[in-house]
C-alpha cells in the first residue's frame, strides 16, 4: 500500500509538470509533490506504528487486533498520521491549495488525476482504515469536521473563479469534502452513499474536464466571461457537457441523481 501510494504521488508530479518549459507547471508539480510526499512519509510512520503494535503487516489481521490498537498508547499518533496522509492526498482543508494549482497539467491529465483517480486515493485510505482505527470520537470528529470545512470552502471558491478548469477543480474539492464527511459520519447508509457518489462524481467530472479541454483547444481560452454561444460552433461538445452537467446537478434519470 505504501509503495503504490508513493508511486501515485511521483507519477502525478510527472504529469502535472508535463509542460515543463512553463514555470507555472513546474511550480505546481513541485508543490503537489511536496504536499502529497509529506503525506506519504506520514503513511510510512503510521505503518511502522501499526506493525509495531499489531505484530503484522496485514491490514485484515490488524482489524482483528483493533482493540489493542485503539486502547494502545500510540493510537493518537496513528490516527494523526493517517489523517495527515489522507487529507494531503485528497486536498482537505488546510491542504486544499495544491489541487487548483495542479490544473496546470494538460486537461486529459486533470480529468484522470483530479476527478476519478489520484485525489480519491485519500478518500479510499479513509475507507480502508475506518474498520481498523475508526468509530472513535477522535476519528469521527476529525474526519467529519475536515470534510464539512472542505465542502464549504470548495463550493464558495468555485463560484468566484472565472477559469473553467479552476471552477471544476474547486467543485471537485467540494465533492471530496462531501465524501470525507460521509465517511466521518460512518453509518452504513453514509458509507454506501459515499461509495456510490464517488463513482458518479468520477463519471460526470471526468467528462466535464475533457469538455473544458476541448473548449480551451478550440477557443484558445478558458475564461468563462469570454465564452458564449459555443453550442452553435461545437454542438457535440455542448451535448456532452450538458449531459455531464445534468448529472452533476443530480437531475433524475442520471447517475448523479442516484449518487446525490
CSV table of C-alpha atoms in Angstrom, one decimal:
chain,number,residue,atom,x,y,z
A,1,UNK,CA,0.0,0.0,0.0
A,2,UNK,CA,2.8,2.4,0.9
A,3,UNK,CA,4.9,1.8,-2.2
A,4,UNK,CA,2.0,2.1,-4.6
A,5,UNK,CA,0.8,5.2,-2.7
A,6,UNK,CA,4.2,6.9,-3.3
A,7,UNK,CA,4.1,5.9,-6.9
A,8,UNK,CA,0.8,7.8,-7.4
A,9,UNK,CA,2.4,10.9,-6.0
A,10,UNK,CA,5.5,10.5,-8.2
A,11,UNK,CA,3.6,9.9,-11.4
A,12,UNK,CA,1.2,12.8,-10.6
A,13,UNK,CA,4.3,15.0,-10.2
A,14,UNK,CA,5.5,14.0,-13.7
A,15,UNK,CA,2.0,14.5,-15.2
A,16,UNK,CA,1.3,17.9,-13.6
A,17,UNK,CA,4.8,19.1,-14.8
A,18,UNK,CA,4.3,17.6,-18.3
A,19,UNK,CA,4.7,21.1,-19.9
A,20,UNK,CA,8.0,21.6,-18.1
A,21,UNK,CA,9.1,24.5,-20.2
A,22,UNK,CA,6.5,26.6,-18.3
A,23,UNK,CA,7.5,27.9,-14.9
A,24,UNK,CA,3.9,27.7,-13.6
A,25,UNK,CA,3.7,24.0,-14.5
A,26,UNK,CA,7.0,23.2,-12.8
A,27,UNK,CA,6.0,25.1,-9.7
A,28,UNK,CA,2.6,23.3,-9.5
A,29,UNK,CA,4.2,19.9,-9.9
A,30,UNK,CA,6.8,20.6,-7.2
A,31,UNK,CA,4.1,21.9,-4.8
A,32,UNK,CA,2.0,18.8,-5.4
A,33,UNK,CA,5.0,16.5,-4.8
A,34,UNK,CA,5.9,18.2,-1.6
A,35,UNK,CA,2.4,18.2,-0.1
A,36,UNK,CA,1.5,14.7,-1.1
A,37,UNK,CA,5.1,13.4,-0.4
A,38,UNK,CA,4.8,14.7,3.1
A,39,UNK,CA,1.6,12.7,3.4
A,40,UNK,CA,3.4,9.6,2.1
A,41,UNK,CA,6.0,9.9,4.9
A,42,UNK,CA,3.2,10.2,7.4
A,43,UNK,CA,1.7,6.9,6.0
A,44,UNK,CA,5.1,5.3,6.4
A,45,UNK,CA,5.2,6.4,10.1
A,46,UNK,CA,1.6,5.1,10.7
A,47,UNK,CA,2.6,1.8,9.1
A,48,UNK,CA,5.6,1.4,11.3
A,49,UNK,CA,3.5,2.1,14.4
A,50,UNK,CA,0.7,-0.2,13.3
A,51,UNK,CA,3.1,-3.1,12.6
A,52,UNK,CA,4.8,-2.5,16.0
A,53,UNK,CA,1.5,-2.6,17.9
A,54,UNK,CA,-0.2,-5.5,16.0
A,55,UNK,CA,2.9,-7.6,15.0
A,56,UNK,CA,1.7,-7.9,11.4
A,57,UNK,CA,1.7,-6.0,8.2
A,58,UNK,CA,-1.6,-7.4,7.0
A,59,UNK,CA,-4.5,-4.9,7.2
A,60,UNK,CA,-7.1,-7.7,7.7
A,61,UNK,CA,-5.0,-9.1,10.6
A,62,UNK,CA,-4.7,-5.6,12.1
A,63,UNK,CA,-8.5,-5.3,12.1
A,64,UNK,CA,-8.7,-8.4,14.2
A,65,UNK,CA,-6.3,-6.7,16.7
A,66,UNK,CA,-8.2,-3.4,16.6
A,67,UNK,CA,-8.8,-3.5,20.4
A,68,UNK,CA,-5.2,-3.4,21.2
A,69,UNK,CA,-4.5,-0.6,18.7
A,70,UNK,CA,-7.4,1.6,19.8
A,71,UNK,CA,-6.5,1.3,23.5
A,72,UNK,CA,-2.8,1.4,23.0
A,73,UNK,CA,-0.5,4.4,23.7
A,74,UNK,CA,0.2,5.1,20.0
A,75,UNK,CA,-3.5,5.4,18.9
A,76,UNK,CA,-3.4,9.2,18.8
A,77,UNK,CA,-0.2,9.2,16.7
A,78,UNK,CA,-1.5,6.6,14.3
A,79,UNK,CA,-4.8,8.4,13.7
A,80,UNK,CA,-3.0,11.8,13.3
A,81,UNK,CA,-0.5,10.3,10.7
A,82,UNK,CA,-3.3,8.5,8.8
A,83,UNK,CA,-5.4,11.7,8.6
A,84,UNK,CA,-2.4,13.7,7.5
A,85,UNK,CA,-1.8,11.2,4.7
A,86,UNK,CA,-5.5,11.2,3.6
A,87,UNK,CA,-6.0,14.9,3.9
A,88,UNK,CA,-2.9,15.9,1.9
A,89,UNK,CA,-3.8,13.5,-0.9
A,90,UNK,CA,-7.5,14.4,-1.1
A,91,UNK,CA,-6.8,18.1,-0.6
A,92,UNK,CA,-8.8,18.6,2.5
A,93,UNK,CA,-8.6,21.9,4.4
A,94,UNK,CA,-6.0,23.2,5.2
A,95,UNK,CA,-4.1,21.3,2.4
A,96,UNK,CA,-6.5,22.2,-0.3
A,97,UNK,CA,-4.4,24.8,-2.1
A,98,UNK,CA,-2.4,22.4,-4.2
A,99,UNK,CA,-5.3,20.9,-6.2
A,100,UNK,CA,-6.5,24.0,-8.1
A,101,UNK,CA,-2.8,24.8,-8.9
A,102,UNK,CA,-2.4,21.3,-10.3
A,103,UNK,CA,-4.7,22.4,-13.2
A,104,UNK,CA,-1.5,23.5,-14.9
A,105,UNK,CA,-1.5,19.9,-16.1
A,106,UNK,CA,-2.8,19.0,-19.6
A,107,UNK,CA,-6.6,18.6,-19.4
A,108,UNK,CA,-6.7,14.8,-20.1
A,109,UNK,CA,-4.3,14.5,-17.1
A,110,UNK,CA,-6.7,16.7,-15.0
A,111,UNK,CA,-9.6,14.5,-16.0
A,112,UNK,CA,-7.7,11.4,-15.0
A,113,UNK,CA,-5.9,12.5,-11.9
A,114,UNK,CA,-8.1,15.1,-10.3
A,115,UNK,CA,-11.6,13.7,-10.8
A,116,UNK,CA,-11.7,9.9,-10.5
A,117,UNK,CA,-8.2,8.7,-9.5
A,118,UNK,CA,-5.4,10.3,-7.6
A,119,UNK,CA,-7.2,12.7,-5.3
A,120,UNK,CA,-9.7,10.0,-4.5
A,121,UNK,CA,-6.9,7.9,-3.0
A,122,UNK,CA,-7.2,9.8,0.2
A,123,UNK,CA,-10.9,9.0,0.5
A,124,UNK,CA,-10.0,5.4,-0.3
A,125,UNK,CA,-7.5,5.3,2.5
A,126,UNK,CA,-10.0,6.7,5.0
A,127,UNK,CA,-12.4,4.0,3.9
A,128,UNK,CA,-9.8,1.3,4.3
A,129,UNK,CA,-8.7,2.5,7.7
A,130,UNK,CA,-12.1,3.1,9.2
A,131,UNK,CA,-12.6,-0.6,10.2
A,132,UNK,CA,-9.1,-0.5,11.7
A,133,UNK,CA,-8.9,2.8,13.7
A,134,UNK,CA,-12.3,4.4,13.1
A,135,UNK,CA,-15.5,4.5,15.1
A,136,UNK,CA,-13.9,6.5,17.9
A,137,UNK,CA,-14.8,10.1,18.9
A,138,UNK,CA,-11.3,11.4,17.8
A,139,UNK,CA,-11.6,9.8,14.3
A,140,UNK,CA,-15.2,10.7,13.7
A,141,UNK,CA,-14.9,14.3,14.8
A,142,UNK,CA,-11.7,15.0,12.8
A,143,UNK,CA,-12.9,13.4,9.6
A,144,UNK,CA,-16.4,14.9,9.7
A,145,UNK,CA,-15.2,18.4,10.5
A,146,UNK,CA,-12.4,18.4,7.9
A,147,UNK,CA,-14.8,17.1,5.3
A,148,UNK,CA,-17.5,19.7,6.1
A,149,UNK,CA,-15.0,22.6,6.0
A,150,UNK,CA,-13.6,21.4,2.7
A,151,UNK,CA,-17.1,21.1,1.2
A,152,UNK,CA,-17.9,24.7,2.1
A,153,UNK,CA,-14.6,26.2,1.1
A,154,UNK,CA,-14.6,24.4,-2.2
A,155,UNK,CA,-18.2,25.4,-3.0
A,156,UNK,CA,-17.5,29.0,-2.0
A,157,UNK,CA,-14.3,29.3,-4.1
A,158,UNK,CA,-15.8,27.6,-7.2
A,159,UNK,CA,-18.4,30.4,-7.7
A,160,UNK,CA,-15.7,33.1,-7.5
A,161,UNK,CA,-13.5,31.7,-10.3
A,162,UNK,CA,-13.7,32.5,-14.0
A,163,UNK,CA,-11.2,29.9,-15.3
A,164,UNK,CA,-13.2,26.9,-16.4
A,165,UNK,CA,-10.8,24.3,-15.1
A,166,UNK,CA,-10.3,26.0,-11.8
A,167,UNK,CA,-14.2,26.1,-11.4
A,168,UNK,CA,-14.2,22.4,-11.9
A,169,UNK,CA,-11.2,22.0,-9.5
A,170,UNK,CA,-12.9,23.8,-6.7
A,171,UNK,CA,-16.2,21.9,-7.3
A,172,UNK,CA,-14.1,18.7,-7.1
A,173,UNK,CA,-12.7,19.9,-3.8
A,174,UNK,CA,-16.2,20.4,-2.5
A,175,UNK,CA,-17.1,16.8,-3.6
A,176,UNK,CA,-14.1,15.4,-1.9
A,177,UNK,CA,-15.3,17.2,1.3
A,178,UNK,CA,-18.7,15.6,1.0
A,179,UNK,CA,-17.1,12.1,0.6
A,180,UNK,CA,-14.8,12.7,3.6
A,181,UNK,CA,-17.7,13.9,5.7
A,182,UNK,CA,-19.8,10.9,4.8
A,183,UNK,CA,-17.0,8.6,5.9
A,184,UNK,CA,-16.7,10.6,9.1
A,185,UNK,CA,-20.4,10.1,9.8
A,186,UNK,CA,-19.7,6.4,9.3
A,187,UNK,CA,-23.1,4.8,9.4
A,188,UNK,CA,-23.8,2.0,6.9
A,189,UNK,CA,-26.1,4.3,4.8
A,190,UNK,CA,-23.4,7.1,4.8
A,191,UNK,CA,-20.7,4.8,3.6
A,192,UNK,CA,-22.9,3.4,0.8
A,193,UNK,CA,-23.7,6.9,-0.2
A,194,UNK,CA,-20.0,7.8,-0.2
A,195,UNK,CA,-19.1,4.9,-2.4
A,196,UNK,CA,-21.9,5.5,-4.9
A,197,UNK,CA,-21.2,9.2,-5.1
A,198,UNK,CA,-17.5,8.5,-5.6
A,199,UNK,CA,-18.3,6.6,-8.8
A,200,UNK,CA,-20.9,9.0,-10.0
A,201,UNK,CA,-18.6,12.0,-9.5
A,202,UNK,CA,-15.8,10.3,-11.4
A,203,UNK,CA,-18.1,9.9,-14.4
A,204,UNK,CA,-19.5,13.4,-14.7
A,205,UNK,CA,-16.5,15.3,-13.5
A,206,UNK,CA,-14.1,13.5,-15.8
A,207,UNK,CA,-16.4,14.3,-18.7
A,208,UNK,CA,-16.6,18.0,-17.8
A,209,UNK,CA,-12.8,18.3,-17.6
A,210,UNK,CA,-12.5,16.8,-21.1
A,211,UNK,CA,-15.1,19.3,-22.3
A,212,UNK,CA,-13.1,22.1,-20.7
A,213,UNK,CA,-10.1,20.9,-22.6
A,214,UNK,CA,-11.9,20.8,-25.9
A,215,UNK,CA,-13.2,24.3,-25.3
A,216,UNK,CA,-9.7,25.5,-24.4
A,217,UNK,CA,-8.3,23.9,-27.5
A,218,UNK,CA,-10.8,25.3,-29.9
A,219,UNK,CA,-11.5,28.8,-28.4
A,220,UNK,CA,-8.0,29.4,-27.1
A,221,UNK,CA,-9.2,30.5,-23.6
A,222,UNK,CA,-10.9,29.0,-20.5
A,223,UNK,CA,-12.2,32.4,-19.3
A,224,UNK,CA,-16.0,31.9,-19.0
A,225,UNK,CA,-16.5,35.7,-19.4
A,226,UNK,CA,-15.2,35.4,-22.9
A,227,UNK,CA,-17.1,32.2,-23.8
A,228,UNK,CA,-20.6,32.4,-25.1
A,229,UNK,CA,-22.6,30.9,-27.9
A,230,UNK,CA,-20.3,27.9,-28.3
A,231,UNK,CA,-23.2,25.5,-28.7
A,232,UNK,CA,-23.6,26.6,-32.3
A,233,UNK,CA,-19.9,26.1,-33.1
A,234,UNK,CA,-19.3,23.0,-31.0
A,235,UNK,CA,-22.7,21.2,-30.8
A,236,UNK,CA,-21.3,17.7,-29.9
A,237,UNK,CA,-19.2,19.1,-27.1
A,238,UNK,CA,-22.2,21.1,-25.9
A,239,UNK,CA,-24.3,18.0,-25.8
A,240,UNK,CA,-21.6,16.1,-23.9
A,241,UNK,CA,-21.1,19.0,-21.5
A,242,UNK,CA,-24.8,19.4,-21.0
A,243,UNK,CA,-25.3,15.7,-20.2
A,244,UNK,CA,-22.4,15.7,-17.7
A,245,UNK,CA,-23.7,19.0,-16.1
A,246,UNK,CA,-27.2,17.4,-15.7
A,247,UNK,CA,-25.6,14.5,-13.8
A,248,UNK,CA,-23.6,16.9,-11.7
A,249,UNK,CA,-26.8,18.8,-10.8
A,250,UNK,CA,-28.4,15.5,-9.8
A,251,UNK,CA,-31.2,15.6,-12.3
A,252,UNK,CA,-33.4,12.5,-12.3
A,253,UNK,CA,-32.5,9.6,-14.6
A,254,UNK,CA,-28.8,10.4,-14.3
A,255,UNK,CA,-26.2,8.5,-12.2
A,256,UNK,CA,-25.5,11.8,-10.4
A,257,UNK,CA,-29.1,11.7,-9.2
A,258,UNK,CA,-28.6,8.3,-7.7
A,259,UNK,CA,-25.4,9.3,-6.0
A,260,UNK,CA,-26.7,12.5,-4.6
